[in-house]
Coordinates of C-alpha atoms in Angstrom, one line a residue:
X23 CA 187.6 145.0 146.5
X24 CA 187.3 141.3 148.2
X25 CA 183.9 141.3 148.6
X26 CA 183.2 142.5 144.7
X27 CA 185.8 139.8 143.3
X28 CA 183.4 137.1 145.5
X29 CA 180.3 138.5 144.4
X30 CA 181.7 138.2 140.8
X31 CA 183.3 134.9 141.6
X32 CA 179.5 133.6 143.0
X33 CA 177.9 135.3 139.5
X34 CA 179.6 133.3 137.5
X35 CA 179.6 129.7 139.4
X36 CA 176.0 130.4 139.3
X37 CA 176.1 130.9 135.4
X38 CA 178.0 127.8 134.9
X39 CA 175.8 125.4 136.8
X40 CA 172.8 127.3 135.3
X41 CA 174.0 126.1 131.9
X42 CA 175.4 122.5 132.8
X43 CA 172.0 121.6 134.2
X44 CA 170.3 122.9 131.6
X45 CA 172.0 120.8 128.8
X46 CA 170.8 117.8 130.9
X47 CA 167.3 118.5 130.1
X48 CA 165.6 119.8 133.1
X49 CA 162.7 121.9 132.6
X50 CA 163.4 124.4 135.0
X51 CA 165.8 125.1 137.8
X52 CA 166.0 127.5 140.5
X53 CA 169.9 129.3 140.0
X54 CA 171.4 131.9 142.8
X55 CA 169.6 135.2 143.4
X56 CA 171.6 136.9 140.4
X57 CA 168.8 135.8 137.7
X58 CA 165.4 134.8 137.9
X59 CA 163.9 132.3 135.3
X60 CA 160.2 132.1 135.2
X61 CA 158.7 128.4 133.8
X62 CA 156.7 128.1 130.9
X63 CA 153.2 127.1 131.2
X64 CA 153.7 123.9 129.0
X65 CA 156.5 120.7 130.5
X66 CA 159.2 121.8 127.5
X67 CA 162.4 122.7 129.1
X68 CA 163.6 126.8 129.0
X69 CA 166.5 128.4 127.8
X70 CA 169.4 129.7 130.2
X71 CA 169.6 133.4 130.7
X72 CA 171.9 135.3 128.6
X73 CA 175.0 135.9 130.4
X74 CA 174.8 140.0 130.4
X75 CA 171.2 139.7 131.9
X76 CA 170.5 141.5 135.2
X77 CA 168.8 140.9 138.1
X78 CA 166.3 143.7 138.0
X79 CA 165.1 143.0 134.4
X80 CA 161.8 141.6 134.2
X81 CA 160.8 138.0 134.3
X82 CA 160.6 136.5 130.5
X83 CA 159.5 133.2 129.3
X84 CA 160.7 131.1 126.7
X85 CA 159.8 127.7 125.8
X86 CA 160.0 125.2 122.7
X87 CA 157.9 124.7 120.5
X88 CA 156.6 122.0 117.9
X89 CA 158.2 121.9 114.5
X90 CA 155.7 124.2 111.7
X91 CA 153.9 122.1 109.6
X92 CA 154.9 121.7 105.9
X93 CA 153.1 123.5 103.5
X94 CA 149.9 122.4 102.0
X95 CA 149.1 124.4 99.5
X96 CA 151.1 122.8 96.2
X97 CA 151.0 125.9 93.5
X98 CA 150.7 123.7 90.4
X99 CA 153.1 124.6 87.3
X100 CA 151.6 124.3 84.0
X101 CA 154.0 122.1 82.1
X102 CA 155.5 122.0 78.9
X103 CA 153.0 120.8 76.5
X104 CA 154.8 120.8 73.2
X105 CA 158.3 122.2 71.0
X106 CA 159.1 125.7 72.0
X107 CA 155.1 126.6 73.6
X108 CA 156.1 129.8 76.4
X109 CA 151.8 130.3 76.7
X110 CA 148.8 128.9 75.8
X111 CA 145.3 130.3 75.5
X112 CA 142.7 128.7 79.3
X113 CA 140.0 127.6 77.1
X114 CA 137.7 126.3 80.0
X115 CA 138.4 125.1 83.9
X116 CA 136.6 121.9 84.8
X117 CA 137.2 123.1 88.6
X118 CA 136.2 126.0 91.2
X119 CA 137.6 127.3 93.9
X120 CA 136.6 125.1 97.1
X121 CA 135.7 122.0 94.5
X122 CA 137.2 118.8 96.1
X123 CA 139.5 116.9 93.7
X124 CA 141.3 113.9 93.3
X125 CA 144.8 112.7 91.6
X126 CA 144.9 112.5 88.1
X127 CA 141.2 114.6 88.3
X128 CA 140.9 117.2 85.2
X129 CA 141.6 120.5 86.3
X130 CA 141.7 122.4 82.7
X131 CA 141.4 122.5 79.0
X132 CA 144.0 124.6 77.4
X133 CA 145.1 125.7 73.2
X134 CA 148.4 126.1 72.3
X135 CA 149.3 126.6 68.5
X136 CA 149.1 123.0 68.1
X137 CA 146.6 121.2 69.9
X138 CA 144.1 121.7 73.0
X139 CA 145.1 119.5 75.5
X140 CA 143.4 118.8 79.3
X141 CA 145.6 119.2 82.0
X142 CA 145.2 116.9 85.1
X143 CA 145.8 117.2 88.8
X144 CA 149.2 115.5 90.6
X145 CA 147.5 116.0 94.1
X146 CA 144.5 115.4 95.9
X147 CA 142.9 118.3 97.6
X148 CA 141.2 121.4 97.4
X149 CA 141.4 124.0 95.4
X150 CA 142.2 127.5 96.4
X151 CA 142.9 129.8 93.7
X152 CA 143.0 129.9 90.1
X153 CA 145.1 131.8 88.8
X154 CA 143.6 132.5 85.2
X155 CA 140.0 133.0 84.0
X156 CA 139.0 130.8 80.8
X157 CA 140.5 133.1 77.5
X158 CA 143.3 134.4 79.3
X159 CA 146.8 133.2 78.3
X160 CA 148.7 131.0 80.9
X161 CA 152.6 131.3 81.1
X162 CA 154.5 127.4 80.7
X163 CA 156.3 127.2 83.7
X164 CA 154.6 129.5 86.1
X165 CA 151.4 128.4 88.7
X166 CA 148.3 128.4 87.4
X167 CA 146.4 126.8 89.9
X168 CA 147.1 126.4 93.8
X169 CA 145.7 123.2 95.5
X170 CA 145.6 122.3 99.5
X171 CA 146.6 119.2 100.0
X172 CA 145.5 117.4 102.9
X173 CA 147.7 115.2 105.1
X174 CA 145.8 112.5 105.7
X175 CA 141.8 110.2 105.9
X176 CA 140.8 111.9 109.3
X177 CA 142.4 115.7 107.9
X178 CA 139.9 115.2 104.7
X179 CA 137.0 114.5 107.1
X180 CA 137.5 116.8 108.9
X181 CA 138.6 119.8 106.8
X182 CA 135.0 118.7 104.2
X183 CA 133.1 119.0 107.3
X184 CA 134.2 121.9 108.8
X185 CA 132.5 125.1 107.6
X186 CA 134.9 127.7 106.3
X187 CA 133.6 130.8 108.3
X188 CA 135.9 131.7 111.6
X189 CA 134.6 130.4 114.4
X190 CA 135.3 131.8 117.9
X191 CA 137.5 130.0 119.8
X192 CA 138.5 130.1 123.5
X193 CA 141.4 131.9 124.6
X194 CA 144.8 130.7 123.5
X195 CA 142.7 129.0 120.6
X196 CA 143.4 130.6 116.8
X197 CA 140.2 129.7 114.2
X198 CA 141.6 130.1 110.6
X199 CA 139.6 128.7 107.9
X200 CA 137.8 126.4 109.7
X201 CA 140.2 124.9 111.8
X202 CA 140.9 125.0 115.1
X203 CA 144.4 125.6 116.3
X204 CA 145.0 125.2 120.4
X205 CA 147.8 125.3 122.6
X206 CA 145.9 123.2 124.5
X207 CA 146.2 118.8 124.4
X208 CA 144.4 117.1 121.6
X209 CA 142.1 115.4 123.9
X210 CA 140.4 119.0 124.8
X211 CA 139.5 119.3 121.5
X212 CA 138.2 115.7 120.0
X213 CA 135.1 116.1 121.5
X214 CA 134.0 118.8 119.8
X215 CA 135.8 117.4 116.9
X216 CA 133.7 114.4 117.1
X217 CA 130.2 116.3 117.5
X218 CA 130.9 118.1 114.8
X219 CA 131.4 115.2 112.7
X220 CA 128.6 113.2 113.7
X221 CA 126.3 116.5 113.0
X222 CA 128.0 116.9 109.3
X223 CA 127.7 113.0 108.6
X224 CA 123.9 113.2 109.7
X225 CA 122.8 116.0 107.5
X226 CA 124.6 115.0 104.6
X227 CA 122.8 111.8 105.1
X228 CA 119.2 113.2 104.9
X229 CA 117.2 112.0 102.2
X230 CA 116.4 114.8 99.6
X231 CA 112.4 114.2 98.0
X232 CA 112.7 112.1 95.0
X233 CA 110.8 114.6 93.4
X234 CA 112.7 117.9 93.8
X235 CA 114.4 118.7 90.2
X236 CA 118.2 118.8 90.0
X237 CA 119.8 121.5 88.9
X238 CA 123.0 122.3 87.8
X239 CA 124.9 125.5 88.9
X240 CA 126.3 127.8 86.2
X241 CA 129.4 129.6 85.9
X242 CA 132.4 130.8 83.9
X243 CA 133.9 127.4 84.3
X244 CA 130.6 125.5 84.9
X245 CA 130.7 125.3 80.8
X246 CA 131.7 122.3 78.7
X247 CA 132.0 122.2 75.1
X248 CA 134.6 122.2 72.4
X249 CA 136.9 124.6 70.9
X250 CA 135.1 124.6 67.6
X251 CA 131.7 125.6 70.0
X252 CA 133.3 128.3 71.8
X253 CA 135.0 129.9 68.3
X254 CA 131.4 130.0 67.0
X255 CA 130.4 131.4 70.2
X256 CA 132.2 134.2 70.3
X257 CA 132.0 134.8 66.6
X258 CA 128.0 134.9 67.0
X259 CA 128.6 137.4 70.3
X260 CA 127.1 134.8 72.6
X261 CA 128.1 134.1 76.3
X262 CA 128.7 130.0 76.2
X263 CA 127.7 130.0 80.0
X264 CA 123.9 131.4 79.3
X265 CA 123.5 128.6 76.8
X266 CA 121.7 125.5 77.9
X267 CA 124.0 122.5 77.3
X268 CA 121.8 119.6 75.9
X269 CA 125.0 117.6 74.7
X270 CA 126.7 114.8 77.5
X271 CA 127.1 116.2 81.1
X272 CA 125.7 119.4 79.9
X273 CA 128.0 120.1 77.1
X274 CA 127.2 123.0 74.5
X275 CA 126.5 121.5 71.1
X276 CA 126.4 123.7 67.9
X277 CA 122.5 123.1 67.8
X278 CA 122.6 125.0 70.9
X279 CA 124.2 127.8 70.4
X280 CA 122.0 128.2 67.2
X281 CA 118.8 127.7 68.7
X282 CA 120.0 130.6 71.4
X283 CA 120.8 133.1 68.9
X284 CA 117.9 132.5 67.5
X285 CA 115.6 133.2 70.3
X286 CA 117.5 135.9 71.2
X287 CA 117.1 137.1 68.0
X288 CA 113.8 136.6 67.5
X289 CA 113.3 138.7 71.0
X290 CA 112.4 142.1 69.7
X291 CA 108.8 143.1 68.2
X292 CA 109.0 142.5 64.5
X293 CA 108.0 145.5 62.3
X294 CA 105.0 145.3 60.5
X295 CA 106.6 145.0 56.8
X296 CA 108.3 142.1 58.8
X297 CA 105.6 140.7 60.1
X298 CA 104.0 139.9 56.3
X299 CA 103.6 136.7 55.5
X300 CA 105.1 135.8 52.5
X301 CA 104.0 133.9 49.4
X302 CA 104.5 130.2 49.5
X303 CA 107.6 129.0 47.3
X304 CA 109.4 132.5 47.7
X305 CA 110.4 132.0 51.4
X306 CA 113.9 129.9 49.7
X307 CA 114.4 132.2 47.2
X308 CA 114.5 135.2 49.2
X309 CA 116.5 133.5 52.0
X310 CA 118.8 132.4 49.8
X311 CA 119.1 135.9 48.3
X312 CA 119.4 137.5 51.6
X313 CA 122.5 135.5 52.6
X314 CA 124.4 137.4 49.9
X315 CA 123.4 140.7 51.1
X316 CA 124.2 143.2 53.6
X317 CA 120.7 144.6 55.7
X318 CA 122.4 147.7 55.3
X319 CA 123.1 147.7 51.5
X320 CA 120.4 150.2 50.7
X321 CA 121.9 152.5 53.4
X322 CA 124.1 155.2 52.5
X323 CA 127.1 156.9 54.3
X324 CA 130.6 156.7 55.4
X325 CA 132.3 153.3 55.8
X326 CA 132.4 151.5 58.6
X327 CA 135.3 149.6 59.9
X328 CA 134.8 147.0 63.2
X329 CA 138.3 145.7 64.7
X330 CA 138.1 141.7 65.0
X331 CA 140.5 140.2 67.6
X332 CA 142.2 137.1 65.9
X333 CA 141.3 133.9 67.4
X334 CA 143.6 132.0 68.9
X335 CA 144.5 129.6 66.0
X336 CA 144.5 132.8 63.7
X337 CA 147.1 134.3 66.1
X338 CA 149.5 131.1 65.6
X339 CA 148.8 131.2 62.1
X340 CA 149.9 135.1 62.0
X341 CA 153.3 134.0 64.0
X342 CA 153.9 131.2 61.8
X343 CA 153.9 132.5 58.7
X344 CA 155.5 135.6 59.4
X345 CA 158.4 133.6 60.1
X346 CA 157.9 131.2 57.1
X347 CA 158.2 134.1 55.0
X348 CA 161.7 134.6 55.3
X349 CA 162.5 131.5 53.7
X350 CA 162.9 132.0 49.9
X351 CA 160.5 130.2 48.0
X352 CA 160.5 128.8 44.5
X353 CA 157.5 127.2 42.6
X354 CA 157.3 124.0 41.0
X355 CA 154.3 122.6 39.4
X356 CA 153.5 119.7 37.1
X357 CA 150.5 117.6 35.9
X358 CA 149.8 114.2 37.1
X359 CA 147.2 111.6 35.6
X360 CA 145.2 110.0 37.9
X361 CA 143.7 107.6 35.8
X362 CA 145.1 104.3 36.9
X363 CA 144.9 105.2 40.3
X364 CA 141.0 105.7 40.4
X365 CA 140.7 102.6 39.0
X366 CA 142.8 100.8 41.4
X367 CA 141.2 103.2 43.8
X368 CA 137.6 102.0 42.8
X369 CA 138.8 98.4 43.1
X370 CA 140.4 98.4 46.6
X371 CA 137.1 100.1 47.8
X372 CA 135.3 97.2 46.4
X373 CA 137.1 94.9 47.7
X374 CA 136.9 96.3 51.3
X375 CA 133.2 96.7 51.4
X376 CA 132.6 92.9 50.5
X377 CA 135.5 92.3 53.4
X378 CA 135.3 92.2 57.0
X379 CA 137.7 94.9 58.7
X380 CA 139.1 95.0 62.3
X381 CA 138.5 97.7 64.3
X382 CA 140.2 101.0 63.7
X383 CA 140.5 100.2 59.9
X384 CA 138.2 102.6 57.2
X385 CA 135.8 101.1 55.0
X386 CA 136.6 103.6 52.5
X387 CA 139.9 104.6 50.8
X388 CA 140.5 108.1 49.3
X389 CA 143.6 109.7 47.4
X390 CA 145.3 111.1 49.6
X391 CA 146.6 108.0 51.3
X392 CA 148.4 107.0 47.8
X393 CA 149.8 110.1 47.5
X394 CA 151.1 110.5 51.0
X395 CA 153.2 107.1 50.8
X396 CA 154.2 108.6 47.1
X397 CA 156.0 111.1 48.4
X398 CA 157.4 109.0 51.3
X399 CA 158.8 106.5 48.6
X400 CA 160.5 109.7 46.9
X401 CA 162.1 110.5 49.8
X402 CA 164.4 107.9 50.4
X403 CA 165.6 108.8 47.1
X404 CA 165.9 112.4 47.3
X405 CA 166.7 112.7 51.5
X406 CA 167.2 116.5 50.9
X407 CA 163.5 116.9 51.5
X408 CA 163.4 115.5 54.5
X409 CA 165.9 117.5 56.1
X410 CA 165.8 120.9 58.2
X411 CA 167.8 124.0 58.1
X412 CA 169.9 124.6 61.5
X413 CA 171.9 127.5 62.2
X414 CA 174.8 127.7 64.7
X415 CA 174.7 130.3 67.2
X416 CA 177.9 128.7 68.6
X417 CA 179.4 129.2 65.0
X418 CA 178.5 132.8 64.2
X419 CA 175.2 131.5 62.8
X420 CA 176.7 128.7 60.1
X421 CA 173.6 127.0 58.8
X422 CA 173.8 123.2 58.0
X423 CA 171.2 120.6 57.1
X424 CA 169.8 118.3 59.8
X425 CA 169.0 115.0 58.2
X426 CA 166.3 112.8 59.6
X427 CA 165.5 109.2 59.4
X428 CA 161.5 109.2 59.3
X429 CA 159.1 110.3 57.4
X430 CA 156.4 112.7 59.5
X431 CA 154.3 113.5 57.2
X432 CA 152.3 116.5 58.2
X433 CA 149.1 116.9 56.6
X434 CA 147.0 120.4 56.5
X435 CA 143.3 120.0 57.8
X436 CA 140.4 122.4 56.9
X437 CA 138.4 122.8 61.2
X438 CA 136.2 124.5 62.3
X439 CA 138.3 126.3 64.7
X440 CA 140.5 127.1 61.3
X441 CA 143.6 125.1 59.5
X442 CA 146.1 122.9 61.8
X443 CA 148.6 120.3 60.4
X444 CA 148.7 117.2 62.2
X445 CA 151.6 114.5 61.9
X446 CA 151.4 111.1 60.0
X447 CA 154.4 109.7 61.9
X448 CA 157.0 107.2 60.1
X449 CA 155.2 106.5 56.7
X450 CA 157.4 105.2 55.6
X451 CA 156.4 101.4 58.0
X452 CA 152.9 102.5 57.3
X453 CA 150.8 100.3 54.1
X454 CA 147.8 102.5 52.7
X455 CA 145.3 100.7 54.6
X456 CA 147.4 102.2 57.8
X457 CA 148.0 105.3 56.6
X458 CA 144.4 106.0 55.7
X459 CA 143.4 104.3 59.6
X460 CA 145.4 107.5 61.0
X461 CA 144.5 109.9 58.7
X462 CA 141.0 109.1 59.8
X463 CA 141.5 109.6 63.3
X464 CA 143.7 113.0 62.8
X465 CA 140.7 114.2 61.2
X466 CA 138.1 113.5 63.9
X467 CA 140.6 114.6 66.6
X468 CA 141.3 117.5 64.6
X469 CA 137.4 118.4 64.1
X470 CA 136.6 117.7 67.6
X471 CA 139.6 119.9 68.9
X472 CA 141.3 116.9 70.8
X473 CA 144.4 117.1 69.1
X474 CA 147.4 116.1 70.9
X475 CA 151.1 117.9 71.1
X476 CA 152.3 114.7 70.3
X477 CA 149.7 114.6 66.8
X478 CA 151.1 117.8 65.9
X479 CA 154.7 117.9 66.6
X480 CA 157.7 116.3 64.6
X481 CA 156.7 117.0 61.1
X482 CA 159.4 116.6 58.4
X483 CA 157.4 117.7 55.7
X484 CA 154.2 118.7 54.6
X485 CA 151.0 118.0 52.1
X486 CA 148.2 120.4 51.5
X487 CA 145.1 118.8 49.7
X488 CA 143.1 122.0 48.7
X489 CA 141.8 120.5 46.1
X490 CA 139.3 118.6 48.0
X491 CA 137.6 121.9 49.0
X492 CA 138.7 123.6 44.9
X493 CA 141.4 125.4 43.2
X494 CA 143.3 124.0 40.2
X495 CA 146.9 125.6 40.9
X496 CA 148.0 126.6 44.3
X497 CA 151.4 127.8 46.0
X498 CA 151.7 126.7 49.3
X499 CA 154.0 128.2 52.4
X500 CA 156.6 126.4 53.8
X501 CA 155.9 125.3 57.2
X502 CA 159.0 126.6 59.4
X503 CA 162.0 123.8 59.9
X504 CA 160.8 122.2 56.7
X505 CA 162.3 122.3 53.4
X506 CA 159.2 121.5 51.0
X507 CA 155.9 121.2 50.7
X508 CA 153.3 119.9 48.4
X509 CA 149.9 121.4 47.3
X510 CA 147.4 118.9 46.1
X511 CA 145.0 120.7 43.1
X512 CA 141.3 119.5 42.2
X513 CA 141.2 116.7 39.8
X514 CA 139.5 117.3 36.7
X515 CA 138.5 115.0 33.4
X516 CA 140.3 116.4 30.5
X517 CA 140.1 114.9 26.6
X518 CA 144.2 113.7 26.0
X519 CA 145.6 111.7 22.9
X520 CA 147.2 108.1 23.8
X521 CA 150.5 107.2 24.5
X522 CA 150.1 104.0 23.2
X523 CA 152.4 103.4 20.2
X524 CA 150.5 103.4 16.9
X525 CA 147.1 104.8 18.9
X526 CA 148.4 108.5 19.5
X527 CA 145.6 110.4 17.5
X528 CA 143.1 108.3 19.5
X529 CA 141.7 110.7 22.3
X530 CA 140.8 109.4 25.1
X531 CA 139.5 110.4 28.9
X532 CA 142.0 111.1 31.5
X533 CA 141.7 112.0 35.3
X534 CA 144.3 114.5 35.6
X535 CA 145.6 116.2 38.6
X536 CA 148.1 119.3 39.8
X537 CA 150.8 119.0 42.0
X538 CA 152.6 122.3 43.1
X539 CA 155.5 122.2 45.2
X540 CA 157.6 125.1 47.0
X541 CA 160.8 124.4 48.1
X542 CA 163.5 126.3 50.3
X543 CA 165.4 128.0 47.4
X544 CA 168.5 128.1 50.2
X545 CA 169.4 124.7 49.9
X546 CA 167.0 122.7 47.2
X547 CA 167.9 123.6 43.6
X548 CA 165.2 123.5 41.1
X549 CA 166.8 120.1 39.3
X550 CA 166.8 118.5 42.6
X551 CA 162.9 119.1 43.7
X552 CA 162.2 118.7 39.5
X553 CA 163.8 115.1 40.0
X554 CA 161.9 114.1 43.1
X555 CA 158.9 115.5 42.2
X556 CA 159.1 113.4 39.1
X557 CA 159.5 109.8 41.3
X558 CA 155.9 111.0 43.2
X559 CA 154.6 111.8 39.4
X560 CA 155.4 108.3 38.3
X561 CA 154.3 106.3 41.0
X562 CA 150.9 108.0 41.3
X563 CA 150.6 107.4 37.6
X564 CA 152.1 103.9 38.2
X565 CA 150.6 102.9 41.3
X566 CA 151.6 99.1 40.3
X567 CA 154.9 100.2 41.3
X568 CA 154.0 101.4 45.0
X569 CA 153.1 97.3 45.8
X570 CA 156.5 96.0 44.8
X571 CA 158.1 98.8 47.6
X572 CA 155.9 98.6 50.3
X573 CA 157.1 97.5 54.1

């Protein structure tokens, strides 16, 4: 019993210095014959043997290690681009995996229901993965494209002049992507590090012949063109990336799309009959007649029916009025003479073509510009208008009116890609000459399919020129948290009798115009949208009236 209480005694003197010396750092130490602590190949100190450990279990080694590296590859979120957007439609990437690029580089060009906006890069790197191919629909919130961001000058040299194949390594080395991970001191490695970089900076610095073509490499996201391009695209069946850009940097244009169908189009042997000349003078005619024909109209048999996926802008349309229809609308239309306004119209335009204009100020002014502060001027009369329906989902749903200060004007646009409704914001600080400025550049935005969230967002109320296209009376949807709208008809010259006292049989020529309104039956009464409508009536007719109340 003596002897086993010393031997325990020894065991556990032995444990304590064991762990006293080993808080002071040393890198190893040789304890009593109890335990047995093998050193690490590398100089960082060991760990202590767990107290239960015996004396005949093997030998292990333990050693510390250098802190991991922070992650490099950044999973970019695709942000919120606009009011209540959960997705939006990828229409092209400007990037591939393994492309190089830099902060604030563009990474993407994506369509919501409001605009197509390009989304840019917060880190410099390389890409790795994309999540989406262009025309799927990308979640806001959630990664869309994952970039490796590189630490620092000599990392980016480096890493672009590494190749990405695995490369054997020597033992205790680890190759992953390219670069060389070693237990061993960085000095072992520069050398190689070096060579290789000398090798890479050498071929990249051979001269290519001046006369070699340079080609361009063609992809799914090799492709650049416009929204309006790609729906006319994929309307005419046409893959965008086989097309042969001759626009800037490559970019589809229209003409090219065209041209393609048309070659391919013209591929196939033509039949005889086809084949016959025709007749100068009937080639129009019987083009023209052929554009308002089927090929198969002679051809009888069942009826055929082709499913056409909506476009993107169609499928926002879909959603948007589906939910405008549950407000209960109610009609109002009325006549307005446009005479004295196409005079003053024809006036202004004469004065401004004999004037010089800064830049970002139209040489031209239209209707719509008059008609637009019209109804901004009848606003601050009738604030109703202006307002939005709310409903309390604190309060068991109560609705009350939301009133609001400015006048966004929101003003319905005929694209190619189909009808949007950008934002004239606070009309009511705008003159004409300012109004018609933005409407201008809305319109070339809006063609181009470079419209903003910002350009389509915050409308208060909404005006719908049809007329410009045709249609004498109209009745125009509500656009959802608005609470009226106005449709513009086509103006027309009618014969009407004078108001002038003691000339009413005389007849005379008046431009004469349609307004229709709907309004939100919920909370506008037909007296109140009458009333208002009447102020726009009398200062388009009036338009005298519109100078004395400008800002």
């Amino acid at each position: 019993m003596k002897n086993m209480f010393l031997r325990q005694s020894s065991r556990a003197v032995g444990r304590q210095e064991l762990w006293r010396f080993s808080r002071r750092g040393l890198s190893r130490l040789a304890p009593t014959a109890t335990s047995t602590i093998t050193p690490s190949t590398t100089s960082s100190p060991t760990r202590p043997l767990p107290a239960n450990s015996r004396s005949s279990a093997p030998s292990t080694r333990r050693a510390f290690h250098a802190t991991r590296g922070l992650q490099v590859v950044k999973p970019v979120l695709l942000a919120d681009i606009g009011e209540g957007i959960v997705e939006c439609e990828v229409i092209q990437w400007f990037v591939e995996p393994g492309a190089r690029v830099e902060e604030f580089s563009q990474l993407c060009e994506v369509q919501s229901d409001k605009a197509s906006v390009e989304i840019t890069s917060r880190f410099a790197g390389v890409v790795k993965k994309l999540y989406y191919d262009a025309g799927e629909m990308a979640k806001v919130g959630k990664p869309f494209i994952d970039i490796d961001v590189e630490g620092g000058p000599e990392n980016k040299e480096v890493e672009a002049l590494t190749p990405p194949e695995p490369v054997s390594t020597p033992e205790g080395q680890q190759a992953i992507k390219g670069e060389a991970i070693s237990t061993s001191t960085p000095q072992a490695i520069a050398p190689e590090l070096k060579q290789s970089f000398v090798e890479a900076s050498w071929a990249q610095q051979t001269p290519t012949p001046s006369h070699s073509p340079v080609t361009k490499q063609t992809g799914k996201h090799a492709s650049l063109a416009t929204p309006a391009v790609r729906h006319l695209s994929r309307e005419l069946k046409v893959d965008i990336t086989e097309i042969p850009g001759t626009g800037k940097d490559g970019r589809v244009l229209k003409e090219d799309v065209y041209k393609f169908v048309q070659a391919r189009d013209s591929a196939p042997t033509q039949s005889p009959a086809a084949a016959t000349p025709t007749a100068p003078g009937v080639t129009a005619a019987a083009a023209a007649a052929s554009a308002f024909s089927s090929p198969d109209v002679g051809i009888s048999g069942p009826q055929k029916e082709t499913t056409v996926p909506l476009t993107r802008t169609q499928e926002m349309m879909f959603k948007s009025m589906t939910r405008s229809l549950n407000i209960p609308h109610f009609l109002y239309a009325d006549e307005v003479d446009f005479t004295s306004i196409v005079e003053l119209r024809t006036r202004l335009n004469r004065v401004l073509s004999k004037s010089g204009l800064p830049e970002g100020q139209v040489s031209k002014l239209s209707y719509l510009p008059f008609i637009i502060k019209a109804v901004s001027m009848a606003l601050y009369k009738y604030p109703v208008l202006n307002a939005r329906v709310e409903l309390d989902s604190n309060n068991n749903g109560k609705p009350s009116l939301v009133m609001r200060s400015q006048h966004n004007i929101g003003v319905a646009m005929d694209t190619p890609s189909g009808l949007l409704v950008p934002v004239v914001k606070n009309v009511g600080s705008l003159n004409i000459l300012s109004i018609a400025a933005e409407l201008a550049r809305l319109q070339s935005l809006a063609v181009t399919g470079k419209l903003s969230p910002q350009d389509m967002s915050g409308g208060t109320i909404t005006v719908s020129n049809i007329g410009s296209i045709g249609g004498t009376y109209l009745s125009p949807v509500i656009v959802e948290r608005e609470v009226a709208i106005l449709g513009i008809g086509r103006m027309r010259t009618v014969p009407a009798f004078s108001t002038v006292p003691g000339e009413e049989d005389k007849i005379l020529r008046r431009q004469i115009c349609n307004f229709s309104w709907s309004a939100d039956h919920r909370v506008i009464d037909g007296a109140t949208m009458a009333r208002a409508a009447d102020v726009v009536r009398t200062i388009v007719e009036e338009p005298d009236v519109m100078v004395m109340h400008l800002r």
